[in-house]
Structures are given as C-alpha cells and as structure tokens.
Coordinates of C-alpha atoms in Angstrom, one line a residue:
M15 CA 0.0 0.0 0.0
R16 CA 1.6 3.2 -1.2
V17 CA 0.4 6.4 0.4
L18 CA -0.1 9.2 -2.1
S19 CA -1.1 12.8 -2.1
E20 CA -4.4 13.8 -3.8
E21 CA -2.4 15.1 -6.7
Q22 CA -0.4 11.9 -7.1
L23 CA -3.5 9.7 -6.7
G24 CA -5.3 11.8 -9.4
A25 CA -2.4 11.2 -11.8
V26 CA -2.6 7.4 -11.1
L27 CA -6.4 7.2 -11.6
A28 CA -6.2 9.3 -14.8
G29 CA -4.1 6.5 -16.3
V30 CA -6.7 3.8 -15.9
A31 CA -6.7 2.1 -19.2
A32 CA -10.4 1.1 -19.6
P33 CA -12.3 3.5 -21.8
V34 CA -15.2 3.7 -19.3
P35 CA -14.0 2.1 -16.2
R36 CA -16.3 0.6 -13.6
V37 CA -15.6 1.9 -10.1
V38 CA -17.1 0.1 -7.1
V39 CA -17.2 2.3 -4.0
S40 CA -18.2 1.7 -0.4
G41 CA -21.9 2.6 0.0
N42 CA -24.3 3.4 2.8
F43 CA -22.6 5.9 5.2
A44 CA -19.1 4.7 4.5
T45 CA -18.4 6.3 1.1
P46 CA -14.8 7.6 0.9
S47 CA -15.8 11.1 -0.3
R48 CA -12.2 12.5 -0.5
A49 CA -10.9 9.6 -2.6
L50 CA -14.1 9.7 -4.7
G51 CA -13.6 13.4 -5.4
V52 CA -10.1 12.8 -6.6
L53 CA -11.3 10.0 -8.9
D54 CA -14.1 12.2 -10.2
A55 CA -11.7 14.9 -11.1
A56 CA -9.3 12.5 -12.8
L57 CA -11.8 10.6 -15.1
A58 CA -14.0 12.3 -17.7
E59 CA -16.3 9.3 -17.8
Y60 CA -16.8 6.2 -15.6
R61 CA -19.4 3.9 -14.2
L62 CA -20.0 4.3 -10.5
F63 CA -21.4 1.2 -8.6
A64 CA -22.5 1.6 -5.0
L65 CA -25.1 0.1 -2.6
N66 CA -27.6 2.5 -0.9
A67 CA -25.6 5.5 -1.9
Q68 CA -26.3 8.6 0.2
D69 CA -26.4 12.2 -1.0
G70 CA -23.2 13.8 -2.2
L71 CA -22.3 11.5 -5.1
P72 CA -20.8 13.1 -8.3
D73 CA -23.7 14.4 -10.4
R74 CA -22.5 15.4 -13.8
P75 CA -22.5 14.1 -17.4
G76 CA -20.1 11.2 -17.8
V77 CA -20.9 9.6 -14.5
L78 CA -23.0 6.5 -15.1
L79 CA -24.6 5.2 -11.9
E80 CA -25.1 1.5 -11.3
T81 CA -26.7 -0.3 -8.4
P82 CA -28.8 -3.3 -7.2
F83 CA -30.1 -1.2 -4.3
V84 CA -31.0 2.5 -4.8
G85 CA -30.3 5.0 -2.1
P86 CA -31.1 8.7 -1.9
G87 CA -27.9 9.6 -3.7
M88 CA -29.0 7.8 -6.8
R89 CA -32.8 7.8 -6.5
G90 CA -34.4 9.6 -9.5
R91 CA -31.1 10.3 -11.3
A92 CA -31.3 10.2 -15.1
G93 CA -29.6 7.2 -16.7
L94 CA -29.5 5.1 -13.5
R95 CA -28.9 1.5 -14.3
Y96 CA -30.7 -0.7 -11.8
F97 CA -29.6 -4.4 -11.6
P98 CA -32.3 -6.5 -9.8
S99 CA -30.5 -8.9 -7.5
R100 CA -30.8 -10.5 -4.2
L101 CA -28.1 -9.0 -2.0
S102 CA -26.6 -12.4 -1.4
L103 CA -25.9 -12.7 -5.1
V104 CA -24.4 -9.2 -5.7
P105 CA -20.8 -10.6 -5.2
Q106 CA -21.4 -13.0 -8.0
L107 CA -22.7 -10.1 -10.1
L108 CA -19.4 -8.3 -9.6
K109 CA -17.3 -11.3 -10.4
Q110 CA -19.3 -12.3 -13.5
A111 CA -21.3 -9.6 -15.2
L112 CA -20.0 -6.3 -13.7
P113 CA -16.3 -6.7 -12.9
P114 CA -14.7 -3.6 -11.5
D115 CA -11.7 -1.8 -12.8
V116 CA -11.2 0.3 -9.6
V117 CA -12.4 -0.3 -6.0
L118 CA -12.5 2.6 -3.6
V119 CA -12.8 1.6 0.0
H120 CA -12.9 3.5 3.3
T121 CA -10.6 1.9 5.9
S122 CA -9.2 2.2 9.4
V123 CA -5.5 3.0 9.8
P124 CA -3.2 0.0 9.5
V125 CA -2.7 -2.3 12.6
D126 CA 0.1 -4.9 12.3
G127 CA 0.0 -4.7 8.5
V128 CA -3.8 -4.9 8.2
V129 CA -6.5 -2.4 7.6
S130 CA -10.2 -2.9 8.5
L131 CA -13.1 -2.0 6.2
G132 CA -14.7 -0.8 9.4
T133 CA -18.4 -0.1 9.2
E134 CA -18.9 -1.4 5.6
V135 CA -17.8 -4.9 4.8
N136 CA -20.8 -6.1 2.7
I137 CA -19.9 -6.7 -1.0
L138 CA -16.4 -5.1 -0.8
P139 CA -14.3 -8.2 -0.2
A140 CA -15.8 -9.7 -3.4
A141 CA -15.3 -6.4 -5.3
I142 CA -11.6 -6.4 -4.2
E143 CA -11.2 -10.0 -5.4
A144 CA -12.9 -9.3 -8.7
A145 CA -10.7 -6.2 -9.3
R146 CA -7.5 -8.2 -8.4
A147 CA -8.5 -11.0 -10.8
R148 CA -8.5 -8.6 -13.7
G149 CA -5.6 -6.5 -12.8
G150 CA -7.7 -3.6 -11.5
L151 CA -6.8 -1.1 -8.8
V152 CA -7.7 -1.1 -5.1
V153 CA -7.5 2.3 -3.4
A154 CA -8.1 3.0 0.2
Q155 CA -9.1 6.2 2.0
V156 CA -7.4 5.7 5.3
N157 CA -9.3 7.4 8.1
P158 CA -8.4 7.3 11.8
H159 CA -12.1 7.8 12.6
M160 CA -13.0 4.6 10.9
P161 CA -13.5 1.8 13.5
F162 CA -11.4 -1.3 13.3
T163 CA -14.0 -4.2 13.2
H164 CA -13.3 -7.9 13.3
G165 CA -14.5 -10.4 10.7
D166 CA -14.1 -10.5 6.9
G167 CA -13.2 -6.9 6.5
L168 CA -9.6 -7.3 7.4
V169 CA -7.4 -6.5 4.4
P170 CA -3.6 -6.9 4.3
V171 CA -2.0 -3.7 3.2
D172 CA -0.2 -5.7 0.4
E173 CA -3.7 -6.2 -1.2
I174 CA -4.2 -2.4 -1.5
D175 CA -2.4 -0.5 -4.3
Y176 CA -2.7 3.1 -3.1
A177 CA -3.9 4.9 -0.1
L178 CA -5.1 8.5 0.6
E179 CA -4.8 9.6 4.2
A180 CA -7.9 11.7 5.1
E181 CA -9.1 12.4 8.6
E182 CA -12.8 13.2 8.5
P183 CA -15.8 12.3 10.8
L184 CA -18.0 9.4 9.7
R185 CA -21.5 10.2 8.5
S186 CA -24.5 9.2 10.6
P187 CA -28.2 9.0 9.8
V188 CA -30.2 12.0 10.8
P189 CA -32.0 11.1 14.1
R190 CA -35.7 11.3 13.9
P191 CA -38.1 11.0 16.9
L192 CA -40.3 7.9 16.8
G193 CA -43.9 8.6 15.9
S194 CA -46.9 7.0 17.6
T195 CA -47.6 4.7 14.6
A196 CA -44.0 3.4 14.6
R197 CA -44.2 2.8 18.3
E198 CA -47.5 0.9 18.0
I199 CA -46.1 -1.3 15.2
G200 CA -42.8 -1.9 17.1
E201 CA -44.7 -3.0 20.2
R202 CA -46.8 -5.4 18.1
V203 CA -43.7 -6.8 16.3
A204 CA -41.9 -7.2 19.7
G205 CA -44.8 -9.3 20.9
L206 CA -43.9 -11.9 18.3
V207 CA -40.3 -12.1 19.5
A208 CA -39.5 -14.6 22.3
D209 CA -36.5 -14.8 24.6
G210 CA -33.6 -16.5 22.9
A211 CA -34.6 -15.4 19.4
T212 CA -32.1 -14.2 16.8
L213 CA -32.9 -10.9 15.2
Q214 CA -32.7 -9.4 11.8
L215 CA -33.8 -5.8 11.4
G216 CA -32.9 -2.8 9.3
I217 CA -32.9 0.9 10.0
G218 CA -35.8 3.2 10.3
G219 CA -38.6 4.1 12.7
I220 CA -40.2 0.7 12.8
P221 CA -37.0 -1.3 13.4
D222 CA -35.9 1.3 16.0
A223 CA -39.3 1.1 17.8
T224 CA -39.2 -2.7 17.7
L225 CA -35.7 -2.8 19.3
A226 CA -36.7 -0.3 21.9
A227 CA -39.6 -2.6 22.8
L228 CA -37.3 -5.6 23.2
T229 CA -35.1 -4.3 26.0
G230 CA -36.9 -6.5 28.5
R231 CA -36.1 -9.8 26.6
R232 CA -33.2 -12.0 27.5
G233 CA -30.9 -14.2 25.5
L234 CA -31.3 -12.5 22.2
A235 CA -28.8 -12.8 19.3
V236 CA -28.3 -10.7 16.2
W237 CA -27.7 -12.1 12.7
S238 CA -28.5 -9.4 10.3
E239 CA -27.5 -7.7 7.1
M240 CA -26.9 -4.5 9.2
F241 CA -27.6 -3.0 12.5
S242 CA -27.8 0.4 14.1
D243 CA -28.0 2.0 17.6
G244 CA -31.0 -0.1 18.7
V245 CA -28.7 -3.1 19.0
L246 CA -26.3 -1.1 21.3
A247 CA -29.4 -0.3 23.5
L248 CA -30.2 -4.0 23.7
D249 CA -26.7 -4.8 24.8
R250 CA -26.7 -2.1 27.5
A251 CA -30.1 -3.4 28.7
G252 CA -28.8 -6.9 29.1
A253 CA -31.1 -8.3 26.4
L254 CA -28.3 -9.8 24.3
D255 CA -26.8 -13.3 25.0
P256 CA -23.2 -12.5 26.0
A257 CA -22.1 -15.8 24.5
E258 CA -23.4 -14.9 21.0
L259 CA -21.5 -12.7 18.6
V260 CA -23.3 -9.7 17.0
T261 CA -23.1 -10.6 13.3
A262 CA -23.8 -8.4 10.3
S263 CA -22.2 -7.2 7.1
F264 CA -22.3 -3.4 7.7
V265 CA -23.4 -1.0 10.4
F266 CA -24.4 2.7 10.4
G267 CA -25.5 4.8 13.2
S268 CA -24.2 7.4 15.7
A269 CA -20.6 8.2 16.6
E270 CA -21.3 6.4 19.9
L271 CA -22.2 3.2 18.0
Y272 CA -19.0 3.5 15.9
R273 CA -17.0 3.7 19.2
W274 CA -18.8 0.6 20.5
V275 CA -17.9 -1.5 17.4
D276 CA -14.3 -0.4 17.3
R277 CA -12.1 -3.4 18.3
N278 CA -15.1 -5.0 19.9
P279 CA -14.5 -8.8 20.0
R280 CA -18.3 -9.4 20.3
V281 CA -19.0 -7.7 17.0
R282 CA -18.2 -9.5 13.8
L283 CA -18.8 -8.0 10.3
L284 CA -18.9 -10.7 7.6
R285 CA -19.1 -10.6 3.8
T286 CA -22.5 -10.6 2.3
E287 CA -22.2 -14.1 0.9
K288 CA -22.2 -15.3 4.5
T289 CA -24.7 -13.1 6.3
N290 CA -27.3 -13.2 3.5
D291 CA -27.0 -16.8 2.5
P292 CA -30.5 -18.2 3.1
A293 CA -29.0 -21.6 4.0
V294 CA -26.8 -20.0 6.7
I295 CA -29.6 -17.8 7.9
A296 CA -31.8 -20.9 8.3
R297 CA -29.2 -22.4 10.7
Q298 CA -29.6 -19.5 13.2
R299 CA -31.8 -20.3 16.2
R300 CA -35.4 -19.0 16.0
L301 CA -34.5 -16.2 13.5
V302 CA -37.0 -13.4 13.4
S303 CA -36.7 -11.4 10.2
V304 CA -38.4 -8.0 10.4
N305 CA -38.6 -6.1 7.1
S306 CA -40.8 -3.3 5.7
A307 CA -42.6 -2.8 2.5
L308 CA -44.1 0.0 0.4
E309 CA -47.3 -2.0 0.0
V310 CA -48.8 -5.4 0.5
D311 CA -51.7 -7.1 -1.1
L312 CA -54.4 -9.7 -0.4
Y313 CA -52.3 -12.4 -1.8
A314 CA -49.9 -11.8 1.1
Q315 CA -47.3 -10.4 -1.3
A316 CA -45.0 -7.5 -0.5
N317 CA -43.5 -4.8 -2.8
A318 CA -40.5 -3.1 -1.3
S319 CA -38.8 -1.9 -4.4
R320 CA -41.0 0.3 -6.8
V321 CA -43.3 3.2 -6.5
R322 CA -45.8 3.7 -9.4
G323 CA -43.5 1.6 -11.5
A324 CA -40.3 3.6 -10.9
I325 CA -37.5 1.9 -8.9
Y326 CA -37.3 3.3 -5.3
S327 CA -34.9 0.9 -3.6
G328 CA -34.5 -2.8 -4.6
F329 CA -34.7 -6.3 -3.2
G330 CA -31.8 -5.7 -0.7
G331 CA -31.6 -8.5 1.7
Q332 CA -35.3 -8.9 2.2
T333 CA -35.7 -11.9 0.0
D334 CA -32.7 -13.6 1.5
F335 CA -33.9 -13.2 5.1
V336 CA -37.6 -14.0 4.4
V337 CA -36.6 -17.4 3.0
G338 CA -33.9 -18.0 5.6
A339 CA -36.3 -17.1 8.5
L340 CA -39.0 -19.5 7.2
H341 CA -36.5 -22.3 7.2
S342 CA -35.0 -21.5 10.6
P343 CA -36.4 -23.8 13.4
G344 CA -38.9 -21.6 15.2
G345 CA -38.1 -18.7 12.9
R346 CA -40.6 -16.0 11.7
A347 CA -40.6 -13.7 8.7
I348 CA -42.4 -10.5 9.5
I349 CA -43.4 -7.6 7.2
A350 CA -44.2 -4.5 9.2
L351 CA -45.6 -1.3 7.7
P352 CA -48.1 1.5 8.5
S353 CA -51.5 0.9 7.1
W354 CA -51.7 4.3 5.4
H355 CA -49.0 6.2 3.4
P356 CA -49.2 9.8 4.8
K357 CA -47.4 11.5 1.8
A358 CA -49.3 9.7 -0.9
D359 CA -52.5 9.6 1.2
V360 CA -53.3 6.1 0.1
S361 CA -53.7 2.7 1.8
T362 CA -50.5 0.6 1.9
V363 CA -52.8 -2.5 1.6
V364 CA -54.0 -3.0 -1.9
P365 CA -56.1 -5.7 -3.5
R366 CA -53.3 -6.8 -5.8
L367 CA -49.9 -5.4 -6.4
A368 CA -49.6 -3.5 -9.6
G369 CA -45.8 -3.9 -9.8
P370 CA -43.2 -6.5 -9.1
V371 CA -43.3 -8.7 -6.0
T372 CA -40.3 -8.4 -3.7
S373 CA -41.2 -11.2 -1.3
F374 CA -44.0 -13.5 -0.6
Q375 CA -45.0 -16.3 1.8
H376 CA -44.4 -14.6 5.1
S377 CA -45.3 -15.5 8.7
F378 CA -47.0 -12.3 9.7
F379 CA -48.0 -8.9 8.4
V380 CA -48.1 -6.2 11.1
S381 CA -49.5 -2.6 11.1
E382 CA -50.5 -0.3 13.8
H383 CA -54.0 -1.9 13.8
G384 CA -53.0 -5.5 14.4
V385 CA -51.2 -8.7 13.3
A386 CA -52.3 -10.9 10.5
A387 CA -51.1 -14.5 10.7
I388 CA -50.1 -15.6 7.2
W389 CA -48.2 -18.9 7.4
G390 CA -50.4 -21.9 7.9
H391 CA -53.7 -20.3 6.8
D392 CA -55.5 -20.8 3.5
A393 CA -55.5 -18.0 1.0
G394 CA -59.0 -16.8 2.0
E395 CA -58.2 -16.6 5.7
Q396 CA -54.9 -14.8 4.9
A397 CA -56.8 -12.2 2.9
R398 CA -59.5 -11.8 5.7
Q399 CA -56.9 -11.2 8.4
I400 CA -55.0 -8.7 6.2
V401 CA -58.2 -6.7 5.7
E402 CA -59.4 -6.9 9.3
R403 CA -56.2 -6.6 11.2
V404 CA -53.7 -4.8 9.0
A405 CA -55.5 -2.5 6.6
H406 CA -56.7 1.0 7.6
P407 CA -60.4 1.1 8.6
E408 CA -61.1 3.5 5.8
A409 CA -59.7 1.1 3.2
R410 CA -61.4 -2.1 4.4
A411 CA -64.8 -1.8 2.6
E412 CA -63.2 -1.3 -0.8
L413 CA -60.7 -4.1 0.0
R414 CA -63.5 -6.5 0.8
E415 CA -65.3 -5.6 -2.4
R416 CA -62.3 -6.0 -4.5
G417 CA -61.2 -9.1 -2.6
R418 CA -64.5 -10.8 -3.4
E419 CA -64.0 -10.0 -7.1
L420 CA -60.6 -11.7 -6.9
G421 CA -62.1 -14.8 -5.4
F422 CA -61.5 -14.4 -1.7
G423 CA -65.0 -15.5 -0.6
L424 CA -64.4 -15.2 3.2
L425 CA -64.3 -11.4 3.0

C-alpha cells in the first residue's frame, strides 16, 4: 500500500486504461468522499457502482450510476442502471457480469500490516477479489475515525495498491423522533419475539421502535444484514446473550455506535455471501426477520422496491432473510408497515400489487392496527386477516369488495 497525495492519486487514476472504467465504492454511510472526489476529477467518464448511496455522489454528465439497491444519492437520477439482484448474489454479479476496474474503500488505519473495512464490509471483499483477478486497482481512503472491526473486512496492506490519508468524521443517519404509529407497530412486532430469538432488522422508525420494545427480553442474538443504535441499546439493557456474537455485514448509526464496534470482539462483520445466504440464515436459532414494504396485497405479497413503476430501492436482503427465516427452526418472517401512506395519502394494503413482487409467503403482516397470521392459513383466511387486522379502517370496505372480485370468498 503506497500512500499518495491527492495530486499523485489523481495522476494514477487518470491513467486507468479502460475507456469507461467501472468503479465500485463503499456505500451506505461509508463512502470515501475525498478519494471519490479525486477520482471524479481524474476521469471524464466512468461507471459508479454503490449500494444504498447517500447524498453527495458526483452528479454530472459522464458519471453513469449502477446499483442493485437504490439509495437517496441515486434515486431519481437520469440514466441510473438498476440491476435487480438478491443482495446475497451481488458478489457474483461483480465477479461475472459487472467486474470492477477500480475499487475505492474507506478503511481504518493499519494495525500490524492490516486495515479494516470498518463499518462497511458487505460486498467489498468480493469487489476487491474481482478487481484483483482482472488487474484492477484497489484504493483505500485511510481514516483514523473509521473503527477497526473484526471479521471478513480485514485486508492486508499488500492487497491495496494506493492509499489516501484523510481524517474526517464518519457520517451518521439524521436522528428522527419515533412517531406513535411506529411505536405501536414496534410493540406489536416485539410481541412476536420470544426470549432466545435471533434478530434481523434494518434501519428506520419501525426497526428502532421494535428494538426499543425488546429491551426486556433476554438471551437475544443478532444475525442481520446490518444494525444500528438499537442493538447497542439492547446490549446495555442486558437483552443480548453475551455468549453470542453480534453478526452483520455493515453498520451505520451514531458516533457512539461506531465507538462501540471499534475493536469489539463481540461484533463480527462478515461478507454478504455469508450473512445473507438463506441456508446460513436458516441455521440460526429462531431467527425473526423484520422487514418493511411500500405496499402489500391480499395475496400476502410485498412490494418493497418500486413506487408507481419507478425503482425506489430494490430487493436488498429482504428476499434472503424471508426465505432464511422461514427455514429457521422456530423462525418467523415479518413484514411490518403503517396501514396508510401519509405522503401519498393512500392505503398501503392494496387488492393486488400493480408492480413487481419483492417477497411472498411470510409468517406475519403487522401494522398499527394489528397482526395478520399468514403462514399456515389458507388464502381466503390470509386475505381476511390482512383486511381486518392490518388495513386502515377507511380502506377495508373497498378491499373487501375487490377481494370478493378476486375470489376471496371469506371477505
């Protein structure tokens, strides 16, 4: 690993031979903004591949955006190339269909000849391997604020070509107070989680409310695609089994959370192929998967990726964890969402999805109005419970009428 100045790194990147190189960059809240800025100034045209990219990505002609999971930094951008993929398969996507020419990662400072990918392991080990296999470049932005995390994100400095030293605070999600709807949903979801369960949750009001409602549980474990501050609160409340590692592939949250994961032997960040493999998920004890959706329908299907036909996010790990949870002994796959979309002013429960299905065959649907038991019930009973226990009261009459037209006689 050769440490360069910004000017020197720019000269190196300007010499990348590919006519339109593909650049894979750390996503979520771990994007190495200084290194990416140097690359953007050095290359007139390139493909930029990132997962859940946040605001601040280069936005100009010549930058072609690619992703299997759209974040706010790419959402609605002209020319965005969306690649539908389960997150567990994105490493294969990079090794086969979309091999990178350059990988930009955000790392800790070296410790005994090794840097850590810190808060974002995810697909990056696979991206580094794919770039290495075709003679591409691996560039690290080395930041003393990046935590040193254990697991699959440990990279020998010999596997990194160039480094840019840049001290800058890590980004964190904007904290938002929990609303009453999220609290009600979180409490209902928590009621489906027993002592000794293994948790998978994402980030947002409903996951945060669910975790806040679980502080009284004991013996919990975490096997998740990611986690945020709610897991730290569980640990401090004594809800986590101290004998179990907290396992995920990336993390984002507050500066306090980043301090907690730094060199913490109880936290292990693994590559996506492991955390999101449905077969590996199924081996976890009583895994409870909690995911959200933009809308659900009377066929017990969930759409978490598109709004009015336009891509909003993507599959992410939802499909991986729904399948894995259903095969976990005692596991449960839960879709939790508010019954009404406040911005669009429409019901989130619809008779039949108009767009693609993200996941199906769940254990429960949960809204602020109640819990619908899906698994083990016939299609008519599933639809009845969705209408009576999940849908907003103002939407139920129309849902019953449309449901009868669709053949759900029990409505």
